[in-house]
Coordinates of C-alpha atoms in Angstrom, one line a residue:
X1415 CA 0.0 0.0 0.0
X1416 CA 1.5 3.7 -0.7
X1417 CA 1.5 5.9 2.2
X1418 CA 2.0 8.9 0.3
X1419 CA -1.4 9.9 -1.2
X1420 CA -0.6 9.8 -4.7
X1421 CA -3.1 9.1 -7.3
X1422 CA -2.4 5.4 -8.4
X1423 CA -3.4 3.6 -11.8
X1424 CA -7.2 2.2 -11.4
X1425 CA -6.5 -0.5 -14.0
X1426 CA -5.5 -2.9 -11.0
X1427 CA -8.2 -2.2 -9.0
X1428 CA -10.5 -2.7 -11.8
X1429 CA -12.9 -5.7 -11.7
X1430 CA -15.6 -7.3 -14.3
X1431 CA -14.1 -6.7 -17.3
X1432 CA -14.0 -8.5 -20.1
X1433 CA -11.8 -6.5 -23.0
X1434 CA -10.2 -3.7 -23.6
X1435 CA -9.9 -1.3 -26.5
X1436 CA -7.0 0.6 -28.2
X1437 CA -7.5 3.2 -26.1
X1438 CA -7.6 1.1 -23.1
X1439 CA -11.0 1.6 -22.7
X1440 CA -12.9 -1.2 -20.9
X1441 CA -15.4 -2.7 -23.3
X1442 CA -17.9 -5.5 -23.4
X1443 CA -17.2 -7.2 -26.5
X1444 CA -13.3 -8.7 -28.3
X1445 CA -12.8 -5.1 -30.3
X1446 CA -11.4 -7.3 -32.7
X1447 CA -14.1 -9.1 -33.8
X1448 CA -16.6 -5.9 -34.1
X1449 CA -17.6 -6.1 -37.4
X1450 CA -19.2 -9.5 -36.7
X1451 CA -21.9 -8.5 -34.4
X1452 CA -25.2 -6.6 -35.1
X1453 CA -24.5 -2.7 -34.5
X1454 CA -26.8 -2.9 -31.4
X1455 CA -24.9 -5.4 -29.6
X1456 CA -21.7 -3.2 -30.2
X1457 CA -23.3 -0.3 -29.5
X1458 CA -24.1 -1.7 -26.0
X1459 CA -20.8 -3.3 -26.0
X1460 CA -19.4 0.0 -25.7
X1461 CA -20.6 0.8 -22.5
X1462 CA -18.6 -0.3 -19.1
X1463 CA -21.6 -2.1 -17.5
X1464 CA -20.8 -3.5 -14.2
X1465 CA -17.4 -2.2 -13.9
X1466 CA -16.2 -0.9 -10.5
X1467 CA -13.4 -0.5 -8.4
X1468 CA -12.7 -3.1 -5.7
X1469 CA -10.1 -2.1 -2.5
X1470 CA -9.1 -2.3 0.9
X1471 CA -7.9 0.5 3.1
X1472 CA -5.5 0.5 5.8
X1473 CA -6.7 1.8 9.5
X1474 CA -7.3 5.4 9.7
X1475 CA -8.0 6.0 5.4
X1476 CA -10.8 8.9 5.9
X1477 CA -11.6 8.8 2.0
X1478 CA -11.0 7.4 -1.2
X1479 CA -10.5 10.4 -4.3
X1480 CA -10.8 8.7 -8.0
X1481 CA -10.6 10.5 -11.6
X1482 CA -12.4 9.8 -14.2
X1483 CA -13.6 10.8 -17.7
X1484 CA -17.4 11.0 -18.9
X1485 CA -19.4 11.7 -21.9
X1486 CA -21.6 14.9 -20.9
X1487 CA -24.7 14.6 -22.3
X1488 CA -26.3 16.9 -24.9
X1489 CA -28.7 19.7 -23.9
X1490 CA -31.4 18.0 -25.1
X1491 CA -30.4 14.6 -23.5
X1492 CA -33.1 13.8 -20.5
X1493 CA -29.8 12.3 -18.8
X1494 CA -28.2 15.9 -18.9
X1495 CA -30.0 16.3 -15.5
X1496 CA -29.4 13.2 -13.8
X1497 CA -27.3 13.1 -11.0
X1498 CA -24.8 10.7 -11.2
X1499 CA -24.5 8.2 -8.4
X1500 CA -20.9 7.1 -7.1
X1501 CA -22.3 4.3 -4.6
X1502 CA -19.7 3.0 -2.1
X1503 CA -20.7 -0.8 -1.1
X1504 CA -18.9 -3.0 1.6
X1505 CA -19.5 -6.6 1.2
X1506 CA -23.2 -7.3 0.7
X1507 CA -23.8 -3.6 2.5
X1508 CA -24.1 -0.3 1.2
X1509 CA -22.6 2.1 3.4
X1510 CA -22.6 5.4 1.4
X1511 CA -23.2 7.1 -2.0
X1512 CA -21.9 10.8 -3.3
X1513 CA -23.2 11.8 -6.5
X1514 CA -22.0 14.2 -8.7
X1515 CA -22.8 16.2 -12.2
X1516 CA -21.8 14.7 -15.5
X1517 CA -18.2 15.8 -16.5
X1518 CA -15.6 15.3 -19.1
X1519 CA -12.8 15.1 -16.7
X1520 CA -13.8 15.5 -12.5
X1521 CA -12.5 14.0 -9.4
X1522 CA -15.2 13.0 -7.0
X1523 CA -15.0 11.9 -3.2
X1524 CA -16.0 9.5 -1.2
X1525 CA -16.0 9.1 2.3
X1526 CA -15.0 5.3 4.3
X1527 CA -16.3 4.1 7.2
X1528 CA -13.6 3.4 9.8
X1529 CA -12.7 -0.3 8.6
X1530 CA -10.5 -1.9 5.8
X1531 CA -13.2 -3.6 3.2
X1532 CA -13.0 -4.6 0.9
X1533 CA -15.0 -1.9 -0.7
X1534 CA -16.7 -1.8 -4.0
X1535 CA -17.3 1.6 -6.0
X1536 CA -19.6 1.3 -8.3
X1537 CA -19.8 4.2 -10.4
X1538 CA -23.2 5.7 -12.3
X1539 CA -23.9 3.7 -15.6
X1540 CA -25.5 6.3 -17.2
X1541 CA -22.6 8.6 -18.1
X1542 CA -20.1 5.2 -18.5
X1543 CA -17.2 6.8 -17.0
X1544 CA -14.2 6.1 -17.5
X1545 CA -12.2 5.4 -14.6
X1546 CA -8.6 6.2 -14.9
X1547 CA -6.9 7.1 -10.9
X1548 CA -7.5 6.7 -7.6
X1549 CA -6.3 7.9 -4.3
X1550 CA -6.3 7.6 -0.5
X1551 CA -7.2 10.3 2.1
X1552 CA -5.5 9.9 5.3
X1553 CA -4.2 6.4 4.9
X1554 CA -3.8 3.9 2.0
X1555 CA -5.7 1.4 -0.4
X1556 CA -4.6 -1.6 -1.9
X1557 CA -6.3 -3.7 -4.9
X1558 CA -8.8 -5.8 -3.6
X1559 CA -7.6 -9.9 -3.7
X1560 CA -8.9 -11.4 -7.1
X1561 CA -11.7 -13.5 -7.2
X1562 CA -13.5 -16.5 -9.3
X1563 CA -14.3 -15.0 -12.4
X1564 CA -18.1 -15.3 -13.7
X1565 CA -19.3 -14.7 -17.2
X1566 CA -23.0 -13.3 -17.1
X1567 CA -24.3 -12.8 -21.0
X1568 CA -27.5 -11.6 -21.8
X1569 CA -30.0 -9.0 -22.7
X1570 CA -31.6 -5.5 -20.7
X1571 CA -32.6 -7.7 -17.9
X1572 CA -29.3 -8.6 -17.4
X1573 CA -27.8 -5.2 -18.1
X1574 CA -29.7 -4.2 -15.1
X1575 CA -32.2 -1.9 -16.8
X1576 CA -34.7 -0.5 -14.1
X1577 CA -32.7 -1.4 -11.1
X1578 CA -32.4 2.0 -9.8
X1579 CA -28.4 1.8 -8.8
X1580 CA -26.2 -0.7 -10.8
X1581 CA -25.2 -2.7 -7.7
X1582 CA -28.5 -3.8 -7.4
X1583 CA -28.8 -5.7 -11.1
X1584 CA -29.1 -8.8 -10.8
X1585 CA -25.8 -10.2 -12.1
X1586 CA -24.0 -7.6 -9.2
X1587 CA -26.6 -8.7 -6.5
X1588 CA -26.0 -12.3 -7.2
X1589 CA -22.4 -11.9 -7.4
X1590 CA -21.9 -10.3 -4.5
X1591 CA -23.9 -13.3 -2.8
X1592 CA -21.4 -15.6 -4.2
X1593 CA -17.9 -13.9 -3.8
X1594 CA -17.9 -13.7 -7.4
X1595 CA -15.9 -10.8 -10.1
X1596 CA -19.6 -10.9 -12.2
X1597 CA -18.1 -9.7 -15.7
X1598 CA -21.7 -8.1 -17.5
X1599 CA -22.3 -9.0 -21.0
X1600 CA -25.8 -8.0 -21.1
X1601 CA -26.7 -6.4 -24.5
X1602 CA -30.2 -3.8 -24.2
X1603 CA -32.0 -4.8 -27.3
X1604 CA -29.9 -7.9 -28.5
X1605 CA -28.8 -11.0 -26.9
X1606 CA -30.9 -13.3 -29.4
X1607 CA -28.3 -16.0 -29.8
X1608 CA -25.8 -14.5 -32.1
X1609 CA -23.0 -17.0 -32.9
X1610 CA -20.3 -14.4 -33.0
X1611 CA -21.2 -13.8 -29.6
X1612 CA -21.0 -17.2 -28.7
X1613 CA -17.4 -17.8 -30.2
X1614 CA -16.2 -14.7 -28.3
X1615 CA -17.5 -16.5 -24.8
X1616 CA -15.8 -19.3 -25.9
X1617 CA -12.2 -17.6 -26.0
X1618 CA -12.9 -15.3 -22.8
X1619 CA -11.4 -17.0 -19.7
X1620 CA -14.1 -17.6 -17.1
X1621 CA -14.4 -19.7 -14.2
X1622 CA -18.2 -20.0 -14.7
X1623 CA -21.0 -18.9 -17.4
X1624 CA -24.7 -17.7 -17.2
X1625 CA -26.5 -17.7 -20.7
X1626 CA -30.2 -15.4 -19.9
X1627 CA -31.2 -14.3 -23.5
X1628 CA -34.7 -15.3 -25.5
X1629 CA -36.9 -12.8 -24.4
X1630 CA -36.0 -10.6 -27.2
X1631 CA -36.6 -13.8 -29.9
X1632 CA -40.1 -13.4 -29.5
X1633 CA -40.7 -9.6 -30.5
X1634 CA -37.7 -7.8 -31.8
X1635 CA -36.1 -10.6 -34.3
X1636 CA -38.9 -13.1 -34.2
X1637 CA -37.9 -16.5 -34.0
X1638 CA -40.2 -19.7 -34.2
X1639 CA -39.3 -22.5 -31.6
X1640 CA -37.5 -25.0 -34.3
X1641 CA -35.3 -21.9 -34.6
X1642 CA -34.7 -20.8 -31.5
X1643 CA -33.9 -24.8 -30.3
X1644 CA -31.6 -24.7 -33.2
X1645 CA -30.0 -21.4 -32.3
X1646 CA -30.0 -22.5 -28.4
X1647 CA -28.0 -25.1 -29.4
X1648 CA -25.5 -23.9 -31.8
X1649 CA -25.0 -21.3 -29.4
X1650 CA -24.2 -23.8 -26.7
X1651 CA -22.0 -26.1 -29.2
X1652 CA -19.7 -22.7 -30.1
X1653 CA -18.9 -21.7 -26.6
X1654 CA -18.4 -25.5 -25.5
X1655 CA -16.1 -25.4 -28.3
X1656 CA -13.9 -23.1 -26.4
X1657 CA -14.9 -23.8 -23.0
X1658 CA -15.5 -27.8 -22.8
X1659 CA -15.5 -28.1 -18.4
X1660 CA -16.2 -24.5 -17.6
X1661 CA -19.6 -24.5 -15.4
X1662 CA -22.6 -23.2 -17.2
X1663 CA -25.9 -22.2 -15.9
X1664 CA -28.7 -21.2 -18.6
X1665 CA -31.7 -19.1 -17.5
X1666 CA -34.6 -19.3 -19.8
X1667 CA -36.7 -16.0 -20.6
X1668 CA -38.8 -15.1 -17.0
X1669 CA -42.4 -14.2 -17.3
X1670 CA -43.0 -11.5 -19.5
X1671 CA -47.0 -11.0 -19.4
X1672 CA -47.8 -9.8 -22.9
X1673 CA -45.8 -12.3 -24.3
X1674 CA -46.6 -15.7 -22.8
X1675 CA -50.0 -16.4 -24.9
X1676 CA -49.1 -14.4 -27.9
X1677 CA -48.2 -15.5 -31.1
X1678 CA -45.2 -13.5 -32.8
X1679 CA -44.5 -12.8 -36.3
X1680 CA -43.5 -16.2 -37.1
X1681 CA -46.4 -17.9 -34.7
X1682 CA -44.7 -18.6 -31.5
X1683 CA -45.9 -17.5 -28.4
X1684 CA -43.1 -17.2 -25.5
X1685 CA -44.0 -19.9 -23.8
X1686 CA -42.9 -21.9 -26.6
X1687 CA -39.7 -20.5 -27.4
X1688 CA -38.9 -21.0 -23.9
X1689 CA -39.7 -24.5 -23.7
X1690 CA -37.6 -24.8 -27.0
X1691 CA -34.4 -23.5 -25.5
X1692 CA -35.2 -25.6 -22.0
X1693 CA -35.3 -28.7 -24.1
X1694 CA -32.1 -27.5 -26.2
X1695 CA -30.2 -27.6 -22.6
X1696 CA -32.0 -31.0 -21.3
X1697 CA -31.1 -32.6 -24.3
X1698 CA -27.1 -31.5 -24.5
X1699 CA -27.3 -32.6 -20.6
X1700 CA -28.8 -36.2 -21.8
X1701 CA -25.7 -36.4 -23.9
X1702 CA -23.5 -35.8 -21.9
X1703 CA -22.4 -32.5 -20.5
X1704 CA -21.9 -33.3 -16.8
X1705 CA -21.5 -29.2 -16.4
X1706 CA -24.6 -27.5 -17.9
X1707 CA -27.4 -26.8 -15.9
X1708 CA -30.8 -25.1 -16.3
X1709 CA -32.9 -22.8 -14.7
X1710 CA -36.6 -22.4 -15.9
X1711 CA -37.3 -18.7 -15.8
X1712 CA -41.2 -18.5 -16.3
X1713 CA -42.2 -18.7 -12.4
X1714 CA -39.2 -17.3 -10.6
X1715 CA -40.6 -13.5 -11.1
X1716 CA -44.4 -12.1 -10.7
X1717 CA -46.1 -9.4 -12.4
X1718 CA -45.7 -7.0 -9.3
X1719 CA -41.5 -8.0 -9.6
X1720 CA -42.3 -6.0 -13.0
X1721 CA -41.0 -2.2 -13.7
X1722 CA -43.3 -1.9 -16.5
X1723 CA -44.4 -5.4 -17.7
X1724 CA -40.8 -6.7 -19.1
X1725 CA -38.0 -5.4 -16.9
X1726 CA -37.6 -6.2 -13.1
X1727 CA -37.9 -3.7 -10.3
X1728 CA -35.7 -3.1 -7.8
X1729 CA -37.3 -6.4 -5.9
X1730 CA -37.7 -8.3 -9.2
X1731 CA -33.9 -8.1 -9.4
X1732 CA -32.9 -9.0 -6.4
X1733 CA -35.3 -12.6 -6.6
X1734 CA -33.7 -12.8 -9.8
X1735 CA -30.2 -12.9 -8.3
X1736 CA -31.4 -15.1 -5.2
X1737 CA -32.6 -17.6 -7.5
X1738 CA -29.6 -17.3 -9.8
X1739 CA -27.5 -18.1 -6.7
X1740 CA -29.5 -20.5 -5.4
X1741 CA -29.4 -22.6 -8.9
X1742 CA -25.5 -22.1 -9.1
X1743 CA -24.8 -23.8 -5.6
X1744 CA -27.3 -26.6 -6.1
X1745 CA -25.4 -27.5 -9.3
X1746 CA -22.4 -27.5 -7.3
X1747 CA -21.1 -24.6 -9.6
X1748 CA -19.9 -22.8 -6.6
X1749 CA -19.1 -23.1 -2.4
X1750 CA -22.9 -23.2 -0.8
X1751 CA -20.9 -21.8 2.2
X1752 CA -20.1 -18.3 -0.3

């Protein structure tokens, strides 16, 4: 730990990353392979979901002081007048937040309790800052010890949209449950089983996977089930291909009310497309792969775990991430005891 208060490098005390860019930007999709993937899903990829700072502190540290960089928005952006949460977690506790305006280069504050950590800084996903420094008050920090690193692709839902802080998505709830570094690949808008996705899993190093896309198959890029079984298992063949032992959990699409019953362009209702890409998992299981497991998502949410009929709330999320957790230890994926 430096004693001397000077502003250190944040790249080690970085965690859930996945890539980074030329610029050394963290990014949440191989910048090499771009050109492969539908614009949305690189537009999204862009954005440093789920990235924070993890530390300790030694005795007596009064604050922590970190630079960043963020896009300001544009006068007319609704976000222009958001202020931007910096929330300050330690373990499964949240023990302070200091928000701040939008800024192209700023230094913002925040205050420790009078313990070590770890801490967690998770910084405000609208304005995806970058985070570039960092410095003690009073005392010292040190990068928090590594953890088991866990692979969580998807679509909103699992971006986190309408959580209302993004340590309370589900893939950060859950992770924090589990003692895990959750790396967010949650695409808004896409996540409907593209291959090139699938072959960049594969090469990512992971100690465990999540797979929690479909919903979007039904409206946005209408699949039927034939398809969607087909692409379920494709999907999981390509990352297998590159990760033949890692532990993999899929979650099917959870309720989504105007969607259950009815039929989409190419006749399938979601009920059907889930049960397609349920039986695409029991099937690869029934041949053989000792290390996939399934979690049905039609009944784990209810309409009133709903933000507005599709995304979870606040308490949608966190029985998301509770059931998440639970189906991870009772596949023995990880320590029931973390």
């Amino acid at each position: 730990m430096d004693r001397d208060g000077t502003w250190r490098d944040a790249g080690p005390f970085l965690r859930g990353t996945a890539w980074f860019d030329e610029r050394g930007r963290a990014v949440r999709a191989d910048p090499g392979d771009l050109d492969r993937l539908p614009w949305d899903a690189a537009e999204r990829a862009a954005l440093p979901i789920g990235v924070r700072l993890e530390f300790t502190a030694s005795p007596g540290t009064r604050a922590v002081a970190v630079h960043y960089r963020a896009r300001v928005p544009e006068r007319a952006d609704a976000l222009r007048e958001l202020a931007h949460c910096f929330a300050l977690w330690e373990g499964g506790r949240l023990v302070g937040e200091t928000f701040a305006r939008p800024a192209e280069d700023a230094v913002v504050t925040l205050e420790l309790p009078p313990r070590t950590g770890p801490f967690t800084i998770h910084p405000p996903d609208p304005a995806a800052p970058r985070l570039l420094r960092l410095r003690a008050l009073g005392g010292a920090v040190a990068p928090a010890p590594a953890r088991p690193r866990w692979v969580v692709h998807g679509d909103s839902i699992t971006e986190g949209w309408w959580s209302t802080r993004p340590a309370l998505s589900w893939p950060a709830a859950a992770g924090r449950a589990l003692r895990l570094d959750a790396v967010n690949l949650g695409y808004a808008g896409a996540a409907r089983g593209e291959l090139a996705t699938a072959e960049q899993l594969a090469a990512l190093p992971a100690d465990l996977l999540t797979l929690a896309f479909g919903t979007n198959c039904w409206g946005r890029s209408p699949h039927d089930a034939p398809l969607l079984y087909e692409t379920t298992r494709a999907f999981l063949a390509l990352v297998r291909a590159g990760q033949p032992r890692t532990p993999l959990l899929l979650l099917s699409p959870v309720l989504r009310p105007e969607a259950e019953a009815t039929r989409n362009a190419l006749g399938a209702t979601l009920a059907e497309l889930r049960t397609a890409m349920e039986e695409a998992v029991r099937d690869r299981v029934a041949a053989g792969d000792a290390r996939l497991a399934l979690l049905p998502g039609r009944d784990l949410l209810t309409p009133q775990d709903l933000a507005d009929g599709l995304h979870p709330n606040d308490r949608g999320h966190a029985r998301l991430a509770a059931a998440v957790a639970g189906a991870l230890r009772a596949a023995g994926f990880v320590e029931r005891a973390g």
